[in-house]
mmCIF file of C-alpha atoms in Angstrom:
data_model
loop_
_atom_site.group_PDB
_atom_site.id
_atom_site.type_symbol
_atom_site.label_atom_id
_atom_site.label_comp_id
_atom_site.label_asym_id
_atom_site.label_seq_id
_atom_site.Cartn_x
_atom_site.Cartn_y
_atom_site.Cartn_z
ATOM 1 C CA ASP A 1 133.534 67.342 36.138
ATOM 2 C CA THR A 2 131.888 65.559 39.030
ATOM 3 C CA ALA A 3 128.288 64.714 38.176
ATOM 4 C CA VAL A 4 126.954 64.561 41.737
ATOM 5 C CA SER A 5 129.059 66.211 44.372
ATOM 6 C CA GLN A 6 128.478 66.372 48.082
ATOM 7 C CA THR A 7 130.302 68.253 50.764
ATOM 8 C CA PRO A 8 131.816 67.643 53.153
ATOM 9 C CA LYS A 9 133.217 64.174 52.584
ATOM 10 C CA TYR A 10 133.839 63.674 56.289
ATOM 11 C CA LEU A 11 132.025 65.284 59.188
ATOM 12 C CA VAL A 12 132.797 64.680 62.843
ATOM 13 C CA THR A 13 130.627 66.495 65.325
ATOM 14 C CA GLN A 14 129.334 66.328 68.858
ATOM 15 C CA MET A 15 125.916 65.188 69.953
ATOM 16 C CA GLY A 16 123.371 67.953 70.008
ATOM 17 C CA ASN A 17 124.965 69.980 67.230
ATOM 18 C CA ASP A 18 123.238 71.037 64.014
ATOM 19 C CA LYS A 19 124.963 70.291 60.732
ATOM 20 C CA SER A 20 124.311 70.462 57.011
ATOM 21 C CA ILE A 21 125.434 68.377 54.067
ATOM 22 C CA LYS A 22 125.304 69.933 50.634
ATOM 23 C CA CYS A 23 124.633 68.218 47.337
ATOM 24 C CA GLU A 24 124.792 69.508 43.806
ATOM 25 C CA GLN A 25 124.300 67.772 40.491
ATOM 26 C CA ASN A 26 125.298 69.119 37.100
ATOM 27 C CA LEU A 27 123.479 66.503 35.051
ATOM 28 C CA GLY A 28 120.313 68.497 34.523
ATOM 29 C CA HIS A 29 118.315 65.855 36.382
ATOM 30 C CA ASP A 30 114.995 66.770 37.894
ATOM 31 C CA THR A 31 114.961 64.243 40.732
ATOM 32 C CA MET A 32 117.338 64.089 43.671
ATOM 33 C CA TYR A 33 117.563 61.747 46.644
ATOM 34 C CA TRP A 34 119.173 61.301 50.014
ATOM 35 C CA TYR A 35 120.115 57.823 51.177
ATOM 36 C CA LYS A 36 121.553 56.661 54.478
ATOM 37 C CA GLN A 37 123.957 53.717 54.594
ATOM 38 C CA ASP A 38 124.428 52.249 58.045
ATOM 39 C CA SER A 39 127.297 50.205 59.418
ATOM 40 C CA LYS A 40 125.746 47.016 58.025
ATOM 41 C CA LYS A 41 125.770 48.592 54.552
ATOM 42 C CA PHE A 42 121.988 48.786 54.269
ATOM 43 C CA LEU A 43 121.059 51.633 51.954
ATOM 44 C CA LYS A 44 117.801 53.290 52.919
ATOM 45 C CA ILE A 45 116.094 56.051 51.053
ATOM 46 C CA MET A 46 115.348 59.089 53.175
ATOM 47 C CA PHE A 47 113.979 61.715 50.833
ATOM 48 C CA SER A 48 113.242 62.262 47.197
ATOM 49 C CA TYR A 49 112.666 65.609 45.532
ATOM 50 C CA ASN A 50 111.338 66.181 42.050
ATOM 51 C CA ASN A 51 111.739 69.693 40.664
ATOM 52 C CA LYS A 52 112.225 71.106 44.156
ATOM 53 C CA GLU A 53 109.144 69.384 45.514
ATOM 54 C CA LEU A 54 109.267 66.719 48.198
ATOM 55 C CA ILE A 55 107.776 63.470 46.909
ATOM 56 C CA ILE A 56 109.153 60.843 49.264
ATOM 57 C CA ASN A 57 109.759 61.152 52.989
ATOM 58 C CA GLU A 58 110.563 57.795 54.479
ATOM 59 C CA THR A 59 109.751 57.898 58.170
ATOM 60 C CA VAL A 60 112.722 60.059 58.893
ATOM 61 C CA PRO A 61 112.820 61.979 62.196
ATOM 62 C CA ASN A 62 111.855 65.591 61.701
ATOM 63 C CA ARG A 63 115.334 66.532 62.932
ATOM 64 C CA PHE A 64 116.258 65.862 59.306
ATOM 65 C CA SER A 65 115.126 68.592 56.974
ATOM 66 C CA PRO A 66 115.975 68.554 53.279
ATOM 67 C CA LYS A 67 116.038 71.803 51.380
ATOM 68 C CA SER A 68 116.051 72.177 47.631
ATOM 69 C CA PRO A 69 116.700 75.774 46.554
ATOM 70 C CA ASP A 70 116.664 74.700 42.918
ATOM 71 C CA LYS A 71 116.512 71.405 41.101
ATOM 72 C CA ALA A 72 120.298 71.119 40.950
ATOM 73 C CA HIS A 73 120.700 71.241 44.718
ATOM 74 C CA LEU A 74 119.373 69.173 47.577
ATOM 75 C CA ASN A 75 120.872 69.941 50.962
ATOM 76 C CA LEU A 76 120.315 67.967 54.145
ATOM 77 C CA HIS A 77 120.155 69.742 57.459
ATOM 78 C CA ILE A 78 120.233 67.742 60.663
ATOM 79 C CA ASN A 79 119.291 69.239 64.014
ATOM 80 C CA SER A 80 120.234 67.959 67.460
ATOM 81 C CA LEU A 81 122.509 65.235 66.171
ATOM 82 C CA GLU A 82 122.382 61.877 67.949
ATOM 83 C CA LEU A 83 124.885 59.027 68.097
ATOM 84 C CA GLY A 84 122.590 56.908 65.924
ATOM 85 C CA ASP A 85 122.843 59.423 63.110
ATOM 86 C CA SER A 86 126.399 58.242 62.479
ATOM 87 C CA ALA A 87 126.389 56.752 58.974
ATOM 88 C CA VAL A 88 127.371 57.493 55.419
ATOM 89 C CA TYR A 89 124.882 59.740 53.641
ATOM 90 C CA PHE A 90 124.619 59.563 49.872
ATOM 91 C CA CYS A 91 123.047 62.042 47.554
ATOM 92 C CA ALA A 92 121.837 60.819 44.174
ATOM 93 C CA SER A 93 120.006 62.120 41.144
ATOM 94 C CA SER A 94 118.148 60.673 38.208
ATOM 95 C CA GLN A 95 116.723 61.977 34.978
ATOM 96 C CA MET A 96 113.138 61.710 36.004
ATOM 97 C CA GLN A 97 111.107 60.402 38.841
ATOM 98 C CA SER A 98 110.051 57.466 36.788
ATOM 99 C CA MET A 99 110.959 54.004 35.722
ATOM 100 C CA ASN A 100 113.850 52.780 33.683
ATOM 101 C CA THR A 101 116.316 55.430 34.684
ATOM 102 C CA GLU A 102 119.530 54.911 36.560
ATOM 103 C CA ALA A 103 120.585 56.929 39.553
ATOM 104 C CA PHE A 104 123.915 58.708 39.810
ATOM 105 C CA PHE A 105 125.467 58.859 43.250
ATOM 106 C CA GLY A 106 127.762 61.223 45.018
ATOM 107 C CA GLN A 107 130.798 59.941 46.878
ATOM 108 C CA GLY A 108 129.094 60.032 50.237
ATOM 109 C CA THR A 109 129.482 61.999 53.452
ATOM 110 C CA ARG A 110 130.704 59.996 56.417
ATOM 111 C CA LEU A 111 129.064 61.517 59.474
ATOM 112 C CA THR A 112 130.420 60.591 62.874
ATOM 113 C CA VAL A 113 128.613 61.835 65.938
ATOM 114 C CA VAL A 114 130.634 61.650 69.149
ATOM 115 C CA SER E 1 111.653 45.775 55.868
ATOM 116 C CA GLN E 2 113.969 45.747 52.877
ATOM 117 C CA GLN E 3 112.363 45.387 49.473
ATOM 118 C CA GLY E 4 115.400 43.683 48.007
ATOM 119 C CA GLU E 5 117.774 41.197 49.538
ATOM 120 C CA GLU E 6 120.994 39.952 48.008
ATOM 121 C CA ASP E 7 122.422 36.512 48.471
ATOM 122 C CA PRO E 8 125.078 35.561 49.407
ATOM 123 C CA GLN E 9 126.108 38.310 51.782
ATOM 124 C CA ALA E 10 129.760 37.671 50.948
ATOM 125 C CA LEU E 11 131.551 35.794 48.187
ATOM 126 C CA SER E 12 135.241 35.038 47.775
ATOM 127 C CA ILE E 13 136.565 33.615 44.495
ATOM 128 C CA GLN E 14 139.774 33.304 42.496
ATOM 129 C CA GLU E 15 140.528 35.551 39.575
ATOM 130 C CA GLY E 16 139.169 34.026 36.383
ATOM 131 C CA GLU E 17 136.238 32.311 38.068
ATOM 132 C CA ASN E 18 132.630 33.353 37.600
ATOM 133 C CA ALA E 19 130.717 35.094 40.367
ATOM 134 C CA THR E 20 126.964 34.763 40.761
ATOM 135 C CA MET E 21 124.882 36.920 43.058
ATOM 136 C CA ASN E 22 121.163 36.700 43.608
ATOM 137 C CA CYS E 23 118.548 39.210 44.552
ATOM 138 C CA SER E 24 115.009 38.640 45.772
ATOM 139 C CA TYR E 25 112.337 41.255 46.140
ATOM 140 C CA LYS E 26 108.832 41.436 47.519
ATOM 141 C CA THR E 27 106.479 43.551 45.440
ATOM 142 C CA SER E 28 105.826 44.041 41.744
ATOM 143 C CA ILE E 29 108.474 46.150 40.078
ATOM 144 C CA ASN E 30 108.962 48.360 37.047
ATOM 145 C CA ASN E 31 112.619 47.461 36.727
ATOM 146 C CA LEU E 32 115.542 46.035 38.621
ATOM 147 C CA GLN E 33 118.994 47.555 38.658
ATOM 148 C CA TRP E 34 122.393 46.385 39.779
ATOM 149 C CA TYR E 35 124.968 48.737 41.231
ATOM 150 C CA ARG E 36 128.550 48.360 42.369
ATOM 151 C CA GLN E 37 130.120 50.100 45.334
ATOM 152 C CA ASN E 38 133.851 50.188 45.784
ATOM 153 C CA SER E 39 135.030 50.615 49.351
ATOM 154 C CA GLY E 40 134.479 54.156 50.561
ATOM 155 C CA ARG E 41 132.858 55.273 47.331
ATOM 156 C CA GLY E 42 129.427 55.966 45.958
ATOM 157 C CA LEU E 43 127.381 53.497 43.953
ATOM 158 C CA VAL E 44 127.905 53.092 40.239
ATOM 159 C CA HIS E 45 125.134 51.836 38.011
ATOM 160 C CA LEU E 46 125.933 48.600 36.159
ATOM 161 C CA ILE E 47 122.825 47.409 34.392
ATOM 162 C CA LEU E 48 119.053 47.844 34.346
ATOM 163 C CA ILE E 49 116.587 45.156 33.373
ATOM 164 C CA ARG E 50 112.947 45.970 32.800
ATOM 165 C CA SER E 51 110.128 43.897 34.196
ATOM 166 C CA ASN E 52 109.248 42.577 30.722
ATOM 167 C CA GLU E 53 112.804 41.429 30.034
ATOM 168 C CA ARG E 54 114.263 38.098 31.106
ATOM 169 C CA GLU E 55 117.949 38.466 30.389
ATOM 170 C CA LYS E 56 120.401 41.223 29.635
ATOM 171 C CA HIS E 57 124.110 41.356 28.889
ATOM 172 C CA SER E 58 126.708 44.053 29.255
ATOM 173 C CA GLY E 59 130.316 43.066 28.674
ATOM 174 C CA ARG E 60 131.183 40.426 31.278
ATOM 175 C CA LEU E 61 127.900 40.985 33.099
ATOM 176 C CA ARG E 62 124.790 38.903 32.618
ATOM 177 C CA VAL E 63 121.582 39.671 34.463
ATOM 178 C CA THR E 64 118.482 37.524 34.571
ATOM 179 C CA LEU E 65 115.076 38.393 35.924
ATOM 180 C CA ASP E 66 112.326 35.986 36.947
ATOM 181 C CA THR E 67 109.277 38.027 37.891
ATOM 182 C CA SER E 68 107.288 34.907 38.817
ATOM 183 C CA LYS E 69 109.859 34.136 41.505
ATOM 184 C CA LYS E 70 110.577 37.789 42.215
ATOM 185 C CA SER E 71 114.272 37.195 41.807
ATOM 186 C CA SER E 72 117.242 38.283 39.744
ATOM 187 C CA SER E 73 120.793 37.109 39.365
ATOM 188 C CA LEU E 74 123.984 38.902 38.383
ATOM 189 C CA LEU E 75 126.729 36.841 36.795
ATOM 190 C CA ILE E 76 130.210 38.255 36.404
ATOM 191 C CA THR E 77 132.272 36.071 34.089
ATOM 192 C CA ALA E 78 136.062 35.737 34.151
ATOM 193 C CA SER E 79 136.310 37.842 37.283
ATOM 194 C CA ARG E 80 139.222 40.164 37.924
ATOM 195 C CA ALA E 81 140.727 41.535 41.120
ATOM 196 C CA ALA E 82 139.270 44.920 40.117
ATOM 197 C CA ASP E 83 135.776 43.431 40.419
ATOM 198 C CA THR E 84 136.238 43.332 44.188
ATOM 199 C CA ALA E 85 133.413 45.477 45.515
ATOM 200 C CA SER E 86 129.930 45.321 47.005
ATOM 201 C CA TYR E 87 127.090 44.703 44.598
ATOM 202 C CA PHE E 88 123.577 45.934 45.249
ATOM 203 C CA CYS E 89 120.319 45.250 43.529
ATOM 204 C CA ALA E 90 117.702 47.956 43.495
ATOM 205 C CA THR E 91 114.079 47.822 42.504
ATOM 206 C CA ASP E 92 111.899 50.633 41.224
ATOM 207 C CA PHE E 93 108.240 50.470 42.031
ATOM 208 C CA ASN E 94 105.443 52.976 42.214
ATOM 209 C CA THR E 95 104.065 53.783 45.635
ATOM 210 C CA GLY E 96 102.684 57.222 44.858
ATOM 211 C CA GLY E 97 106.174 58.294 44.002
ATOM 212 C CA PHE E 98 108.670 56.063 42.289
ATOM 213 C CA LYS E 99 111.418 55.089 44.601
ATOM 214 C CA THR E 100 114.475 52.952 44.302
ATOM 215 C CA ILE E 101 114.980 50.510 47.125
ATOM 216 C CA PHE E 102 118.280 48.789 47.710
ATOM 217 C CA GLY E 103 119.206 45.589 49.445
ATOM 218 C CA ALA E 104 122.182 45.175 51.778
ATOM 219 C CA GLY E 105 124.519 44.049 49.031
ATOM 220 C CA THR E 106 126.831 41.153 48.303
ATOM 221 C CA ARG E 107 130.480 41.724 49.125
ATOM 222 C CA LEU E 108 132.597 40.145 46.415
ATOM 223 C CA PHE E 109 136.285 39.532 46.943
ATOM 224 C CA VAL E 110 138.306 38.375 43.951
ATOM 225 C CA LYS E 111 141.710 36.979 44.846
ATOM 226 C CA ALA E 112 144.530 37.544 42.388
#
């Protein structure tokens, strides 16, 4: 069983479109994250949710809207996609929004905006 | 700006040699973690060292932490071709919500 799964794995779309990436974890974790990895491999945190509540929002354009229907899911919706949104997006989860816990990552969604 | 930065950016060694990667960070931390990322895959956790620890071992991995210098090193002994991957350090610190910040990674290539 995949611990953290995200869909789709690849997403190619045109500028201006709206798209969603889904993430689910079956680890019973209460904290979930979205990270963006750019072409230079920098990993930047975008959002963090703890028990469905937003706790971290890192200067992300409001075109990006995370939604957590329950603590096992954290979806990322992106409006009016731009070329600069092209990147690999990783979902992750951890046991608690606290120290000394490792994060488990999904396999990533490679988003290409054309 | 990035909280953590790995050094070197890229490293190429022969199988059997040791590989050492360094990480520097800027603010006080609760812990520091190392992750590996194989090409096209997600990150996999390798080892976590707490701020009150100085050294930790896990199999062929050895991690050191020097909080006075705000730096850590990851040593992979007797490297194998399968160790080829990118290695990231990540720091956890409290800014009104714990968050894990990653550096840009060290790309390790182990030649068979």
